Coordinates of C-alpha atoms (C1' of nucleotides) in Angstrom, one line a residue:
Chain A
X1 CA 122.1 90.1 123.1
X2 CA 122.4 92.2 119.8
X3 CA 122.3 90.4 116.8
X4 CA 126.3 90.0 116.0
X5 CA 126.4 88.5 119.1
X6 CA 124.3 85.7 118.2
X7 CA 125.6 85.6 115.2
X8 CA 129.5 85.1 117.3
X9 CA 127.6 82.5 119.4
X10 CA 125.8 80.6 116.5
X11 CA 128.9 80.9 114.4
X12 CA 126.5 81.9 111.8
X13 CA 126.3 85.4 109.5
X14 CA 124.3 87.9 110.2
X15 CA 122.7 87.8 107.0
X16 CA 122.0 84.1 107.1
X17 CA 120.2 85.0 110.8
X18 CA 118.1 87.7 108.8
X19 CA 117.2 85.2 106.7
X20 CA 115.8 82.5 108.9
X21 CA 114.3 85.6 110.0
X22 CA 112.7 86.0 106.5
X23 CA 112.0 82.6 106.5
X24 CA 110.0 82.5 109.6
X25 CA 112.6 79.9 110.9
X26 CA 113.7 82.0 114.1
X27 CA 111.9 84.5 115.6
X28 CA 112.7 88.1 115.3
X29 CA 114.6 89.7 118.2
X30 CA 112.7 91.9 120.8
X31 CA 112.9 95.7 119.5
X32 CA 114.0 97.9 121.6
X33 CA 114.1 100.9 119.0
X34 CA 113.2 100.9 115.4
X35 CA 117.4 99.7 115.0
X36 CA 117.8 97.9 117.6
X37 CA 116.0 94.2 118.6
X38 CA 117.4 92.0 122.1
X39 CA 117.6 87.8 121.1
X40 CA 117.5 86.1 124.2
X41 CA 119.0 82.6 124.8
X42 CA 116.2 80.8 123.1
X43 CA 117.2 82.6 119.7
X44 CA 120.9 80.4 120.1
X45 CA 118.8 77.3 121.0
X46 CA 116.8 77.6 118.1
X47 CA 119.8 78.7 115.8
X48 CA 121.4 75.4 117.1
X49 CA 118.3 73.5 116.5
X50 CA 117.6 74.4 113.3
X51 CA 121.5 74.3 112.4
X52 CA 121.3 70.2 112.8
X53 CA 118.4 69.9 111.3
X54 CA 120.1 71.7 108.0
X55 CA 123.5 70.4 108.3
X56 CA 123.3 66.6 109.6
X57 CA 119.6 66.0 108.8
X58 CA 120.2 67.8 105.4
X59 CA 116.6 69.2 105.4
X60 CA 115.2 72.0 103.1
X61 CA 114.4 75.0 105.2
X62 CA 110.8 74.5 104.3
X63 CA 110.8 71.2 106.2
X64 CA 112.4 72.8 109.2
X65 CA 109.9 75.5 108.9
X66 CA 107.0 73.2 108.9
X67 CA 108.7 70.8 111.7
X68 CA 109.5 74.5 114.0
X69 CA 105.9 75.2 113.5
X70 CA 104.5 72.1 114.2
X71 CA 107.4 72.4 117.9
X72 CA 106.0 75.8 118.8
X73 CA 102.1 75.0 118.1
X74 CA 101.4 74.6 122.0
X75 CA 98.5 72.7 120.7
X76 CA 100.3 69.7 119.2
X77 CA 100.6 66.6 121.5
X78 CA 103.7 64.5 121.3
X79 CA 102.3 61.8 118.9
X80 CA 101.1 64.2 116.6
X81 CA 104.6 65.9 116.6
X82 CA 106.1 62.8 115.6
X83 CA 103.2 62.1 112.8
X84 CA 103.8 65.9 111.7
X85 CA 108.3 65.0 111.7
X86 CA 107.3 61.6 109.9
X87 CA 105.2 63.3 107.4
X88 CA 107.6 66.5 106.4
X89 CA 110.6 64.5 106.4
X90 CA 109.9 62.1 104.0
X91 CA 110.6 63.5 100.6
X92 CA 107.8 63.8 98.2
X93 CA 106.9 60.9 96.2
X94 CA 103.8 61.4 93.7
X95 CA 102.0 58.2 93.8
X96 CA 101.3 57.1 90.5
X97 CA 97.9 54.8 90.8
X98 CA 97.6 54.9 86.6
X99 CA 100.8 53.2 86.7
X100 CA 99.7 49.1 87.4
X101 CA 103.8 48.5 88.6
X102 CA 103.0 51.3 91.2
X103 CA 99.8 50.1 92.4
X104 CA 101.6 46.2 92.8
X105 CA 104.1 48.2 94.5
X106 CA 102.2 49.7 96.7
X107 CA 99.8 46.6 97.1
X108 CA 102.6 44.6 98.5
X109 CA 103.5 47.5 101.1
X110 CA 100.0 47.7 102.1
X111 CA 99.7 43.7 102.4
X112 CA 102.7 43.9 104.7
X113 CA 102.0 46.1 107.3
X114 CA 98.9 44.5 107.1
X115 CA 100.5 41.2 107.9
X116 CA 102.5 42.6 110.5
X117 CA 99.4 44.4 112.0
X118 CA 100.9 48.0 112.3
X119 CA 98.8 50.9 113.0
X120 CA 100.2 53.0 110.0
X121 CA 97.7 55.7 108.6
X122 CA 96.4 54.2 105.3
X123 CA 97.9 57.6 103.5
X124 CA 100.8 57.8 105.5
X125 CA 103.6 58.7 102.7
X126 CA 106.3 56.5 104.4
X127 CA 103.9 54.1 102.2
X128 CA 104.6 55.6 98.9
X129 CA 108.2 55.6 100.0
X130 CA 108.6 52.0 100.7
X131 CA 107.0 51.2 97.8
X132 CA 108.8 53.6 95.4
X133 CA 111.9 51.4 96.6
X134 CA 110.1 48.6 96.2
X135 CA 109.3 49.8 91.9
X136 CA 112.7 50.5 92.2
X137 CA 113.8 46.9 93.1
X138 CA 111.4 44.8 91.0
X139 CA 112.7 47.1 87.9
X140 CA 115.9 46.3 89.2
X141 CA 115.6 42.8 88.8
X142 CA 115.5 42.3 92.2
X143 CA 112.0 41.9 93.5
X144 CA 111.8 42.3 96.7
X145 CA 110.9 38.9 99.3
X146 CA 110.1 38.3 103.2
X147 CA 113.6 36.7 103.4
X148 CA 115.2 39.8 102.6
X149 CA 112.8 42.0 104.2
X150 CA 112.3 40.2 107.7
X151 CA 116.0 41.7 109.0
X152 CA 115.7 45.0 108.0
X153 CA 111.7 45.1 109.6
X154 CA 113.4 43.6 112.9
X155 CA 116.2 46.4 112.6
X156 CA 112.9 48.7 112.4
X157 CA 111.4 47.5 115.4
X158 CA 114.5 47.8 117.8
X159 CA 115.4 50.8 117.0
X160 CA 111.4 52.2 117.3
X161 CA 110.4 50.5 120.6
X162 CA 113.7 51.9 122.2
X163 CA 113.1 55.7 120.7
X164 CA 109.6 55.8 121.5
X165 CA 110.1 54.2 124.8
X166 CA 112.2 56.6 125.8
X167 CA 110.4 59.5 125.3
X168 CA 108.9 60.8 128.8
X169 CA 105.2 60.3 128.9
X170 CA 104.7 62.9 131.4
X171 CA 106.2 66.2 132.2
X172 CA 106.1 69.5 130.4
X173 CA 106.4 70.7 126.6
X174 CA 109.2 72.6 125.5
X175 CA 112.6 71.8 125.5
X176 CA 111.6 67.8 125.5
X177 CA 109.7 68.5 122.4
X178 CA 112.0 70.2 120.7
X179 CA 114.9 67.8 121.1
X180 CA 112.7 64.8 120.5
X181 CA 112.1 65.7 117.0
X182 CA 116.0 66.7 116.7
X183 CA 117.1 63.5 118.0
X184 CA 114.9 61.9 115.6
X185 CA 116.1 63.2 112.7
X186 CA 119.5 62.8 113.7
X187 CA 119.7 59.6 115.3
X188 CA 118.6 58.6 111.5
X189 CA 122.0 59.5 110.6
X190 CA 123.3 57.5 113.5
X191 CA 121.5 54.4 112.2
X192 CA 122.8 55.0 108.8
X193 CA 126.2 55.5 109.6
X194 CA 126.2 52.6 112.1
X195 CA 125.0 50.4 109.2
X196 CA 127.8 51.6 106.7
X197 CA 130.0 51.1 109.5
X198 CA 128.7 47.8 110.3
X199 CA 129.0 46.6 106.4
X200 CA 132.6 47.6 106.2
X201 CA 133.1 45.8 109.1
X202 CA 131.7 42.3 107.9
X203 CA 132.6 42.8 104.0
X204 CA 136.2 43.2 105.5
X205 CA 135.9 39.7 107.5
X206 CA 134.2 37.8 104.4
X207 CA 136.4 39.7 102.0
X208 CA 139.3 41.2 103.5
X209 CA 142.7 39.9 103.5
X210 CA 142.9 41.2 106.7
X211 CA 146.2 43.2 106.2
X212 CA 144.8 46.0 104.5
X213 CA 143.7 49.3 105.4
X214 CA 142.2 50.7 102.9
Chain B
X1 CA 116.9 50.8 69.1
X2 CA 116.8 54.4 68.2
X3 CA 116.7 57.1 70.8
X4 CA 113.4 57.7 70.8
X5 CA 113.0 54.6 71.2
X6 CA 115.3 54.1 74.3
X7 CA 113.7 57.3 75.1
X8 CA 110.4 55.8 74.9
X9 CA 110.9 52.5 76.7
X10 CA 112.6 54.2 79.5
X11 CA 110.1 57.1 80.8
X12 CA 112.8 60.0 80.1
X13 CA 113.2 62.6 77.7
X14 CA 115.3 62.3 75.0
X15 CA 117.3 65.5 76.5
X16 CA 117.9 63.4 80.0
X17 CA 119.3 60.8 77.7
X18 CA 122.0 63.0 76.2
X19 CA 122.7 64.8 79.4
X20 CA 123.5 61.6 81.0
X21 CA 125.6 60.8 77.8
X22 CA 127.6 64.1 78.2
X23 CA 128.2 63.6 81.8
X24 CA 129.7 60.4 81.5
X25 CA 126.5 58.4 83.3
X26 CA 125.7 56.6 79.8
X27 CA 128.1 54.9 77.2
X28 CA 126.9 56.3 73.5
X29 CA 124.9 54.4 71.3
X30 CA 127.1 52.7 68.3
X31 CA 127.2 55.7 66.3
X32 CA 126.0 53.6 62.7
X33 CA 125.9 57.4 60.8
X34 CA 127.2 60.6 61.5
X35 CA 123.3 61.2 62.8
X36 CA 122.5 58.1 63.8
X37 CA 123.6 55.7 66.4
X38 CA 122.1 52.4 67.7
X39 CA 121.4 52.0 71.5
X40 CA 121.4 48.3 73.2
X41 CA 119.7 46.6 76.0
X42 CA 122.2 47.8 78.5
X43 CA 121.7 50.8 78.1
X44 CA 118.5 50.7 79.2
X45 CA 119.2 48.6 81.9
X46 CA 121.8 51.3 82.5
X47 CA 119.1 54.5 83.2
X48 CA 117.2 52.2 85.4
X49 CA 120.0 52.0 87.5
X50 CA 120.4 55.5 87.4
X51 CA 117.1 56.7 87.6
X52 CA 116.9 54.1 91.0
X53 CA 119.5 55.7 92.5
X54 CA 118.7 58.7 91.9
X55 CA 115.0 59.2 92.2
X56 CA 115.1 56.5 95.1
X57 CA 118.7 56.9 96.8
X58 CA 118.2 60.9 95.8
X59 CA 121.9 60.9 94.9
X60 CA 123.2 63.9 93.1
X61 CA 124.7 63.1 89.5
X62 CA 128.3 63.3 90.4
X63 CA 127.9 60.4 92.7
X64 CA 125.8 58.4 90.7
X65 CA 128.9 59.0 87.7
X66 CA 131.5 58.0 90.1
X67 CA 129.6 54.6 91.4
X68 CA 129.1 53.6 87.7
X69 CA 132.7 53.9 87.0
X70 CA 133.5 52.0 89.8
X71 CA 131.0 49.3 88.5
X72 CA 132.1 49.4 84.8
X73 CA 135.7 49.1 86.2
X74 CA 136.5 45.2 85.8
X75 CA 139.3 45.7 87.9
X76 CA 137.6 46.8 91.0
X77 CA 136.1 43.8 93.5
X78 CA 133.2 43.4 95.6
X79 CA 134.8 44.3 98.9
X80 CA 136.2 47.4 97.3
X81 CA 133.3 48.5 95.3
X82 CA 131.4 48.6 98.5
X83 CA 133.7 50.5 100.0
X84 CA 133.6 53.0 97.2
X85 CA 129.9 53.3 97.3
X86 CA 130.0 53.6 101.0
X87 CA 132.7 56.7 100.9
X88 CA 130.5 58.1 97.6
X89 CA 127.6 57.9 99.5
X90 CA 128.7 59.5 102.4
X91 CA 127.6 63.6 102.1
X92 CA 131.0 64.9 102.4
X93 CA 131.6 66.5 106.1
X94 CA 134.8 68.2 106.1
X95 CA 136.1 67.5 109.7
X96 CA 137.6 70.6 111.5
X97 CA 140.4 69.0 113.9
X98 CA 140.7 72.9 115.2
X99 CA 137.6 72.6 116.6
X100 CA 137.9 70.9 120.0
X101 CA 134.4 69.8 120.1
X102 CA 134.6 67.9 117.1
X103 CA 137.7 66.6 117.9
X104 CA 136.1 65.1 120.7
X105 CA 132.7 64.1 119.1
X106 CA 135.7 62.1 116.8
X107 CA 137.0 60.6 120.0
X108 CA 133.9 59.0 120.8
X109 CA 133.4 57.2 117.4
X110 CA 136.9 56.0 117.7
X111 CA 136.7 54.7 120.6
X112 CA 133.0 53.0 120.1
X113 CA 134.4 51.2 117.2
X114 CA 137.8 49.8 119.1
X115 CA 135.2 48.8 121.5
X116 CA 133.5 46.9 119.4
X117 CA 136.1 45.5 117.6
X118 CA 134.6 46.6 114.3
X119 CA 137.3 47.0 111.5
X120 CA 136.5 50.1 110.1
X121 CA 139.1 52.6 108.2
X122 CA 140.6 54.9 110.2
X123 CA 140.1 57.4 107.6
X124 CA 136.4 56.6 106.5
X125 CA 133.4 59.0 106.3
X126 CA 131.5 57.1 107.8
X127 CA 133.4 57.9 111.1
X128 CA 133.3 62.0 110.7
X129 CA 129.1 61.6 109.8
X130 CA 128.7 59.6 112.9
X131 CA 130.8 62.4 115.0
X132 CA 128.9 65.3 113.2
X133 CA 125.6 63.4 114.6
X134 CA 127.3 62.8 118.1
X135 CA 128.1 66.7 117.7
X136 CA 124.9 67.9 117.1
X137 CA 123.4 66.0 119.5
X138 CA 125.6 67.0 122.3
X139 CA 124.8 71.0 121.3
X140 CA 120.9 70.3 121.7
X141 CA 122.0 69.1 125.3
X142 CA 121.3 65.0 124.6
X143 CA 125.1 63.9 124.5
X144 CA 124.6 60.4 123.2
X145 CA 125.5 57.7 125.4
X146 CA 125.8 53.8 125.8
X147 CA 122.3 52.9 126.1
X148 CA 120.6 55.2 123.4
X149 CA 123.7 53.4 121.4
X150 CA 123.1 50.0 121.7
X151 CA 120.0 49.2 119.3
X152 CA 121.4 51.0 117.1
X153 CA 124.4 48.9 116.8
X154 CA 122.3 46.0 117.0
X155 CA 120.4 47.1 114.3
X156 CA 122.7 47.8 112.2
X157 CA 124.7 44.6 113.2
X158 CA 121.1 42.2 112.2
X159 CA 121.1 44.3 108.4
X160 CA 125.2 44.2 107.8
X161 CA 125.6 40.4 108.4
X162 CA 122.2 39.8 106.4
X163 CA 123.1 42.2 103.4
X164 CA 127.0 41.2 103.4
X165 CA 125.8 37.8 103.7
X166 CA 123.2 37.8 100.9
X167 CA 126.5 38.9 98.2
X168 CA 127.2 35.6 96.2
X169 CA 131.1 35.2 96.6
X170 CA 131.6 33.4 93.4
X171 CA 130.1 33.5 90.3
X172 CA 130.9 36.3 87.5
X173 CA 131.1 40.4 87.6
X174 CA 128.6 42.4 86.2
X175 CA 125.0 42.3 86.4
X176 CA 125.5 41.2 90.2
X177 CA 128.0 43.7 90.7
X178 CA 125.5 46.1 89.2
X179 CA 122.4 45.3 91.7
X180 CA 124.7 45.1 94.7
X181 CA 125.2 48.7 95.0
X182 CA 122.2 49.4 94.0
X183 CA 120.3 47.2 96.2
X184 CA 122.9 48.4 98.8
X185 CA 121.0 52.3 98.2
X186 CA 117.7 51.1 98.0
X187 CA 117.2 48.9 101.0
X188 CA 118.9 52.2 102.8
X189 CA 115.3 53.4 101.9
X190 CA 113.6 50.6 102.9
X191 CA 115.0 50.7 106.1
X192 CA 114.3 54.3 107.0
X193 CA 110.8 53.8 106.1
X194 CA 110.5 50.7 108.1
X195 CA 111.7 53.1 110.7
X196 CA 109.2 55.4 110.1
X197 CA 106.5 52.9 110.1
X198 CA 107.5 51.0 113.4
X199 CA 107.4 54.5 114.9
X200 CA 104.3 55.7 114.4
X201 CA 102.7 52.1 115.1
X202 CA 104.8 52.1 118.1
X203 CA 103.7 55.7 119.3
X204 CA 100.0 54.9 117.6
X205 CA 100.2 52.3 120.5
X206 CA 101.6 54.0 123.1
X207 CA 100.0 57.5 122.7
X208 CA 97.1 57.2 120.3
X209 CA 93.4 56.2 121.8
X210 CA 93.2 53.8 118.9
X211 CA 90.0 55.5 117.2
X212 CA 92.3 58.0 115.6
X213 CA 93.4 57.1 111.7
X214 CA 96.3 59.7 111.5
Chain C
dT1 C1' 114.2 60.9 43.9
dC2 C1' 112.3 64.4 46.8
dC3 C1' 110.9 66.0 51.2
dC4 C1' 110.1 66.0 56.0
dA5 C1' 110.9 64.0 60.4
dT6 C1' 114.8 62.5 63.3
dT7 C1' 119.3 62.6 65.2
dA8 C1' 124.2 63.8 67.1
dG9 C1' 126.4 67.3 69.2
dA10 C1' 127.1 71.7 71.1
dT11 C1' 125.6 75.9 73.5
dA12 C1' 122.6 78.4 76.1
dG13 C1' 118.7 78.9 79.2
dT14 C1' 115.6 77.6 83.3
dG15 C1' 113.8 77.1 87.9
dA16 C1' 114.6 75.8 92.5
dC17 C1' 117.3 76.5 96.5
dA18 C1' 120.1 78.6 100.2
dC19 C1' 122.2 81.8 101.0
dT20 C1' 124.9 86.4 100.4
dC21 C1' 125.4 91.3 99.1
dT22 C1' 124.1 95.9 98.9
dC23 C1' 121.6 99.9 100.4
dC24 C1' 119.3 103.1 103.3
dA25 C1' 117.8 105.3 107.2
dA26 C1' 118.0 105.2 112.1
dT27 C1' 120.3 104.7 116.0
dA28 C1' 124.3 103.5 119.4
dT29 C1' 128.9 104.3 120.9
dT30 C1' 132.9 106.9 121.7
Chain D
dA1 C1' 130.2 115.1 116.2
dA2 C1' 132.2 111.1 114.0
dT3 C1' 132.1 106.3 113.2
dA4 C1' 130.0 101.8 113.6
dT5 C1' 126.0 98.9 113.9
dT6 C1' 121.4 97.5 113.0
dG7 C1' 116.7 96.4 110.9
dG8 C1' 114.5 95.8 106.8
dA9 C1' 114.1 94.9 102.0
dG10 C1' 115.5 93.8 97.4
dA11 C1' 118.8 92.1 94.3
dG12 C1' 122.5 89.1 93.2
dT13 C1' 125.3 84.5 93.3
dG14 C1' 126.6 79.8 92.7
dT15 C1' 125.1 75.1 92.2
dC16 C1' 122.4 71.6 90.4
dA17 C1' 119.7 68.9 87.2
dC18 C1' 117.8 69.2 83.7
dT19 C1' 115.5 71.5 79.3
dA20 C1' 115.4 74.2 75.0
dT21 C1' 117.4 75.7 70.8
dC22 C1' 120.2 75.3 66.9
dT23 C1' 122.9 73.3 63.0
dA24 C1' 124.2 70.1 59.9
dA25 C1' 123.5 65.5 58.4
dT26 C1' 120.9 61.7 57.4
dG27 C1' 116.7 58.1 57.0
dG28 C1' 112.7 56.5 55.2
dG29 C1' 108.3 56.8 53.0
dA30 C1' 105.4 58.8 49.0

DNA sequence: TCCCATTAGATAGTGACACTCTCCAATATT
DNA sequence: AATATTGGAGAGTGTCACTATCTAATGGGA
């Protein structure tokens, strides 16, 4: 199909195509003259792909350039995939190990997944994310405690055995890869909205007269 | 305490200060002179709550402005300022009723929360995020259904009744007001980490050989 | 008391980001 | 042949969150 065509399909611009062209987001087209290029239905998958990924995951299109890289590397196994998703996703947090609040910060992550005996990478930077919340919370005046934390790690665990479990062990690359890392990202969203959902729900109960709408 | 001071004490440029001044973020300093003004306690207690939601919850300025003024309003109660914070946080998704896919993505949410009784606005975000996911999802050909659903809303059932149930009902306004919504943002974090975390031990599990360290 | 650092307040500038626009030459279509 | 479309490249746009500069007015130490 020519170009506009994708572009009528994807709902996109052309110019925004060219540009995740640019960007080495989408492949470029087959040429058929030095005009002239054929996308084929896999251009529209991965317009769509990379469309979620910008729009409900809200990622930078260097994240879904590194995440599309990582999908079409035929050399990357399924774990790795995830490792690669879990890495790029999380947003940049410079550890600070000068900083002694950090380092307790990150101490107490470190002494927790210890306790719960996960195999998390040591450098993993979900770490450095946990415990930049954590700073965050003890500056807060709201140190975080086990009470607190046990509901959210059970929450965690759910929600991980049933996505991981359900991704096919065998069978071929492709198409499962591609969605698996999609439908992480956006079953994130799913979780978060379920929980703001969820807190309406019970704030209105506890606090709610019950006639109001809002 | 002087600006530099407050400047000093906080981590942030004098500059950030008075931005977050001019935008509304920060009250001003008792101006003692026409150059000189005198800054309080809260006020640093003030940027840490900004600087937590926005280096941690990554909210954009605008949102952060409007939460504060729903916290500094004495009028507004728990159940509502919640409900604020929720519709603030929410990334605005403008919902396109033309569009008959999302009008039925929108079906679905509506009639997941009748179906589990969960009083919910009929008019919050939360509702036209979760459709946008359910959207997505069905484009990348994995239409969500009951079963990939139900740890979610378990999930996010566990957190609500521990987080709504962790807010003291009596006792005074202000400081608690102040670290509910923010704890509200943070622990958003915390969960998605945990998420994170559960995953890759999960997959480390399932997939890894358990030599590997990454 | 004199002088230099500091401050309030306002305006302008910066860098990152994700597009979006404009052009040109080379086709394709009618 | 006339008109529209395309690939490719570079420049421009708007938003955001600061950051820099400037001016006039103190403040506080020598």
């Amino acid at each position: 199909m020519k170009i506009s065509e994708l572009s009528d399909r994807s709902g996109l611009p052309v110019q925004t195509i060219k540009y995740y062209i640019r960007e080495g987001l989408l492949p470029k087209g087959a040429a058929t003259a030095a005009t002239r290029a054929e996308y084929a239905e896999e251009h529209l998958e991965r317009l769509r792909l990379i469309r979620a990924l910008r729009e409900v995951g809200d990622l930078p299109v260097a994240s879904v350039k590194r995440i599309i890289g990582a999908v079409d590397d035929e050399a990357v196994g399924l774990h790795e995939l995830l490792g690669t998703a879990a890495y790029t996703l999380s947003p940049a947090v410079e550890p600070r190990p000068e900083d002694p609040d950090w380092r307790s910060a990150r101490e107490d992550v470190d002494a927790i997944v210890a306790e719960l005996g996960w195999q998390v990478s040591t450098d993993a930077p979900t770490r450095d994310l946990l415990a930049q919340a954590f700073l965050a919370l003890r500056r807060l005046g709201r140190p975080i405690v086990w009470t607190d934390l046990r509901p959210y790690i059970e929450a965690a665990t759910i929600i991980a055995e049933h996505e991981i479990g359900g991704i096919p062990v065998e069978g071929e690359r492709g198409q499962a890869v591609q969605t698996a890392v999609a439908t992480n990202v956006l079953y994130e969203k799913v979780l978060l909205a379920l929980r703001r959902m969820a807190q309406e729900n019970v704030s209105a109960r506890r606090f709610g007269d019950g006639t109001e709408d809002r």
